[in-house]
Short mmCIF file of C-alpha atoms in Angstrom, two decimals:
data_model
loop_
_atom_site.label_atom_id
_atom_site.label_comp_id
_atom_site.label_asym_id
_atom_site.label_seq_id
_atom_site.Cartn_x
_atom_site.Cartn_y
_atom_site.Cartn_z
CA MET T 1 -16.34 -7.97 -17.75
CA SER T 2 -18.23 -9.90 -20.45
CA LEU T 3 -16.47 -12.14 -22.84
CA ALA T 4 -17.15 -9.47 -25.45
CA ASP T 5 -15.57 -6.83 -23.19
CA ILE T 6 -12.29 -9.01 -22.90
CA SER T 7 -12.14 -9.60 -26.76
CA GLU T 8 -12.56 -5.88 -27.27
CA HIS T 9 -9.81 -5.15 -24.82
CA ILE T 10 -7.43 -7.70 -26.35
CA LYS T 11 -8.25 -6.10 -29.93
CA GLU T 12 -7.44 -2.74 -28.52
CA LEU T 13 -4.03 -3.77 -26.99
CA TYR T 14 -2.62 -6.30 -29.11
CA ASP T 15 -4.77 -5.99 -32.45
CA VAL T 16 -5.57 -9.83 -32.01
CA SER T 17 -9.08 -10.96 -32.69
CA ILE T 18 -10.19 -13.78 -30.22
CA SER T 19 -13.67 -15.27 -30.34
CA ASN T 20 -15.93 -15.63 -27.50
CA GLN T 21 -15.84 -19.56 -27.60
CA THR T 22 -11.74 -19.41 -27.47
CA LEU T 23 -11.79 -17.06 -24.58
CA SER T 24 -14.33 -19.36 -22.54
CA GLY T 25 -12.27 -22.28 -23.23
CA ILE T 26 -9.01 -20.09 -22.02
CA ILE T 27 -10.91 -19.33 -18.82
CA ASP T 28 -12.17 -22.71 -18.22
CA ARG T 29 -8.47 -23.90 -18.15
CA ILE T 30 -6.86 -21.26 -16.05
CA THR T 31 -9.55 -20.85 -13.58
CA PRO T 32 -8.58 -24.01 -11.47
CA GLU T 33 -5.19 -22.76 -11.49
CA VAL T 34 -6.10 -19.38 -10.34
CA LYS T 35 -7.96 -20.70 -7.35
CA LEU T 36 -5.35 -23.23 -6.30
CA TRP T 37 -2.91 -19.91 -6.25
CA GLN T 38 -5.62 -18.13 -4.17
CA ASN T 39 -5.77 -20.70 -1.70
CA ARG T 40 -2.29 -22.01 -1.33
CA ALA T 41 -0.82 -22.21 1.87
CA LEU T 42 1.61 -19.68 3.16
CA ASP T 43 4.65 -19.46 5.21
CA SER T 44 4.27 -19.21 8.75
CA VAL T 45 6.33 -16.07 9.19
CA TYR T 46 7.18 -13.20 6.77
CA PRO T 47 9.71 -10.49 7.84
CA ILE T 48 7.94 -7.56 5.92
CA VAL T 49 4.70 -7.57 4.36
CA TRP T 50 3.36 -4.26 2.10
CA MET T 51 -0.30 -3.75 1.89
CA ASP T 52 -2.01 -1.59 -0.55
CA ALA T 53 -4.93 -1.38 -2.90
CA ILE T 54 -5.15 0.19 -6.37
CA HIS T 55 -8.33 1.63 -7.54
CA PHE T 56 -9.62 0.97 -11.17
CA LYS T 57 -12.59 1.74 -13.34
CA VAL T 58 -14.28 -1.29 -14.83
CA LYS T 59 -17.33 -2.02 -16.90
CA GLY T 60 -20.08 -3.81 -14.82
CA GLU T 61 -22.57 -6.25 -16.03
CA ASP T 62 -24.98 -3.60 -17.09
CA ARG T 63 -22.25 -1.87 -18.88
CA ARG T 64 -21.83 1.09 -16.37
CA THR T 65 -18.25 2.11 -15.33
CA GLU T 66 -17.72 1.15 -11.69
CA SER T 67 -14.72 1.73 -9.31
CA ARG T 68 -13.15 -1.37 -8.06
CA ALA T 69 -10.12 -1.81 -5.41
CA VAL T 70 -7.56 -4.27 -5.87
CA TYR T 71 -6.03 -5.29 -2.48
CA ASN T 72 -2.35 -6.50 -3.11
CA ILE T 73 -0.28 -7.96 -0.38
CA LEU T 74 3.32 -8.33 -1.50
CA ALA T 75 5.83 -10.00 1.15
CA LEU T 76 9.37 -10.54 1.84
CA ASN T 77 9.97 -14.16 2.69
CA LYS T 78 12.75 -15.49 5.00
CA GLU T 79 14.87 -16.34 1.92
CA GLY T 80 14.68 -12.66 1.08
CA LYS T 81 12.71 -12.87 -2.04
CA LYS T 82 9.59 -10.91 -2.62
CA GLU T 83 6.48 -12.90 -3.19
CA LEU T 84 2.96 -11.61 -4.01
CA ILE T 85 0.89 -13.60 -1.47
CA GLY T 86 -2.61 -12.30 -2.30
CA MET T 87 -4.74 -10.07 -4.42
CA TYR T 88 -8.35 -9.34 -3.44
CA ILE T 89 -11.10 -7.50 -5.29
CA SER T 90 -13.63 -5.16 -3.79
CA GLU T 91 -15.91 -2.10 -4.66
CA SER T 92 -13.69 -0.06 -2.39
CA GLU T 93 -10.88 0.26 -0.02
CA GLY T 94 -11.60 -0.11 3.52
CA ALA T 95 -10.59 -1.29 7.07
CA ASN T 96 -13.22 -4.20 7.38
CA PHE T 97 -12.31 -5.54 4.10
CA TRP T 98 -8.79 -5.60 4.84
CA LEU T 99 -9.66 -7.36 8.07
CA GLN T 100 -11.33 -10.09 5.84
CA VAL T 101 -7.84 -10.13 3.82
CA LEU T 102 -5.85 -10.58 6.90
CA THR T 103 -8.01 -13.27 8.42
CA ASP T 104 -7.85 -15.18 5.07
CA LEU T 105 -3.85 -14.80 5.18
CA LYS T 106 -3.98 -16.34 8.71
CA SER T 107 -6.25 -19.30 7.70
CA ARG T 108 -3.65 -19.90 4.97
CA GLY T 109 -0.86 -20.53 7.56
CA VAL T 110 0.39 -17.15 8.46
CA GLU T 111 1.24 -16.93 11.91
CA ASP T 112 3.21 -13.75 12.29
CA ILE T 113 4.07 -10.53 10.26
CA LEU T 114 7.02 -8.81 11.91
CA ILE T 115 6.65 -5.42 9.93
CA ALA T 116 3.57 -4.47 8.20
CA CYS T 117 3.86 -1.39 5.76
CA THR T 118 0.81 0.13 4.83
CA ASP T 119 -0.89 3.47 3.75
CA ASN T 120 -2.82 5.88 6.43
CA LEU T 121 -6.21 4.16 5.80
CA LYS T 122 -8.49 5.04 8.84
CA GLY T 123 -8.79 1.54 11.05
CA PHE T 124 -6.02 -0.16 9.11
CA SER T 125 -3.56 -0.60 12.00
CA GLU T 126 -6.37 -1.68 14.41
CA ALA T 127 -7.31 -4.16 11.76
CA ILE T 128 -3.78 -5.86 11.34
CA LEU T 129 -3.30 -5.66 15.20
CA SER T 130 -6.58 -7.61 15.71
CA VAL T 131 -5.23 -10.59 13.66
CA PHE T 132 -1.43 -10.23 14.19
CA PRO T 133 -1.13 -8.55 17.55
CA ALA T 134 2.74 -8.65 17.66
CA THR T 135 3.18 -6.89 14.38
CA GLU T 136 5.06 -3.58 13.95
CA ILE T 137 3.38 -1.00 11.84
CA GLN T 138 5.15 1.25 9.46
CA LYS T 139 2.95 3.78 7.82
CA CYS T 140 4.07 4.72 4.32
CA VAL T 141 5.95 7.99 4.49
CA ILE T 142 5.40 8.79 0.82
CA HIS T 143 1.63 8.67 1.23
CA GLN T 144 2.05 10.74 4.35
CA VAL T 145 3.94 13.26 2.23
CA ARG T 146 1.76 13.32 -0.63
CA GLY T 147 -1.39 13.85 1.79
CA SER T 148 0.56 16.65 3.62
CA ILE T 149 1.90 18.68 0.53
CA LYS T 150 -1.83 19.16 -0.88
CA TYR T 151 -2.65 21.10 2.26
CA VAL T 152 0.45 23.47 1.60
CA ALA T 153 0.02 26.56 -0.68
CA SER T 154 1.83 26.34 -3.67
CA LYS T 155 4.26 29.14 -3.12
CA ASP T 156 5.41 27.61 0.36
CA GLN T 157 5.74 23.88 -1.19
CA LYS T 158 9.53 23.67 -2.36
CA GLU T 159 10.47 25.24 1.09
CA PHE T 160 8.27 23.26 3.31
CA MET T 161 9.34 20.09 1.31
CA ARG T 162 13.06 20.96 1.95
CA ASP T 163 12.12 21.18 5.66
CA LEU T 164 10.06 18.16 5.71
CA LYS T 165 12.82 15.89 4.21
CA LEU T 166 15.22 16.81 7.18
CA VAL T 167 12.35 15.01 9.17
CA TYR T 168 11.92 11.63 7.36
CA GLN T 169 15.53 11.47 5.98
CA ALA T 170 17.07 12.13 9.30
CA MET T 171 20.09 9.79 10.15
CA ASN T 172 18.18 8.65 13.30
CA LYS T 173 15.05 8.89 15.22
CA GLU T 174 16.31 11.63 17.57
CA ILE T 175 17.23 13.96 14.70
CA ALA T 176 13.86 13.16 12.90
CA GLU T 177 12.27 14.27 16.12
CA ASP T 178 14.28 17.44 16.55
CA GLU T 179 13.50 18.33 12.95
CA LEU T 180 9.92 17.92 13.39
CA LEU T 181 9.94 20.15 16.25
CA ASN T 182 11.72 22.53 13.87
CA LEU T 183 8.97 22.02 11.22
CA GLU T 184 6.19 22.58 13.97
CA GLU T 185 7.99 25.88 15.11
CA LYS T 186 8.25 27.21 11.45
CA TRP T 187 4.97 26.00 10.01
CA GLY T 188 2.75 24.81 12.77
CA LYS T 189 0.49 28.33 12.92
CA LYS T 190 0.24 28.34 8.99
CA TYR T 191 -0.36 24.77 8.54
CA PRO T 192 -1.72 23.27 11.89
CA ILE T 193 -3.53 20.12 10.13
CA VAL T 194 -0.32 19.08 8.52
CA ILE T 195 1.69 19.15 11.52
CA GLU T 196 -0.71 17.77 13.74
CA SER T 197 -1.14 14.79 11.26
CA TRP T 198 2.72 13.94 11.26
CA GLN T 199 2.62 14.39 15.39
CA ARG T 200 -0.55 11.96 15.80
CA ASN T 201 0.83 9.34 13.43
CA TRP T 202 4.61 9.67 14.38
CA SER T 203 5.03 6.41 16.13
CA GLU T 204 4.11 4.47 13.04
CA LEU T 205 5.59 6.57 10.74
CA SER T 206 9.08 6.43 12.51
CA ALA T 207 9.46 2.68 12.92
CA TYR T 208 11.97 2.24 10.27
CA PHE T 209 14.41 4.43 12.23
CA SER T 210 14.91 1.17 14.24
CA TYR T 211 16.58 -0.62 11.16
CA ASP T 212 19.60 -0.38 9.22
CA PRO T 213 19.89 2.82 7.04
CA MET T 214 20.17 0.13 4.01
CA ILE T 215 16.72 -1.29 4.48
CA ARG T 216 14.73 1.86 5.81
CA LYS T 217 13.65 2.95 2.10
CA MET T 218 12.50 -0.51 1.57
CA ILE T 219 10.54 -0.44 4.59
CA TYR T 220 9.00 2.75 4.53
CA ARG T 221 8.07 3.14 0.80
CA ASN T 222 4.81 1.28 0.31
CA GLY T 223 2.45 1.69 -2.82
CA GLY T 224 -0.01 -0.68 -4.82
CA ARG T 225 1.76 -0.01 -8.18
CA SER T 226 5.26 -0.52 -6.67
CA ILE T 227 3.95 -3.68 -5.36
CA LEU T 228 2.65 -4.81 -9.05
CA LEU T 229 5.91 -3.68 -10.40
CA SER T 230 8.15 -5.30 -7.99
#
């Protein structure tokens, strides 16, 4: 965005006018602090890390509207506090860029991530394991549910969701797997793509069952917007 774009945006949001010269001075003062934050040393181990990207529409240098992906990495540190450990910007979301992000985290001192909570982006798990091979992957159940329901006819969605909740809200993994079999028996012929997706991703969708019920929701829920609002 140009200085004029920023000034216009501030005017729209706060009804405050700021000159380009003032904006330029502010940017010059905060840029070194931003760079220090981006390159600061990180802890060697994080128990849980949530990774997701949010997509925005922005104006490019030629004034055309373009898409940008902001990669967000929120971590739970060893003191039990959430910490935003990185934000990166790219034109789109992809496993190759995530690999660059993960490599940067390692170069800043991260040696191990115990649990990585991610969306269902193709190649994401492989990118994580190539940098942190001992990490346990937990794919976001909410992303999976949203991706599933769009393939279900509107007249079936309420009943299907009631049956699906018996899977991911089960008391333990054994019960969840029984309910997944029931889901396949009832809906498999009508919605084979949905059932096959749950079965194919089950090992990484069900990792949270290994943990205390009190922290399961914290592990299996993931999303860029929740990251920014945490």
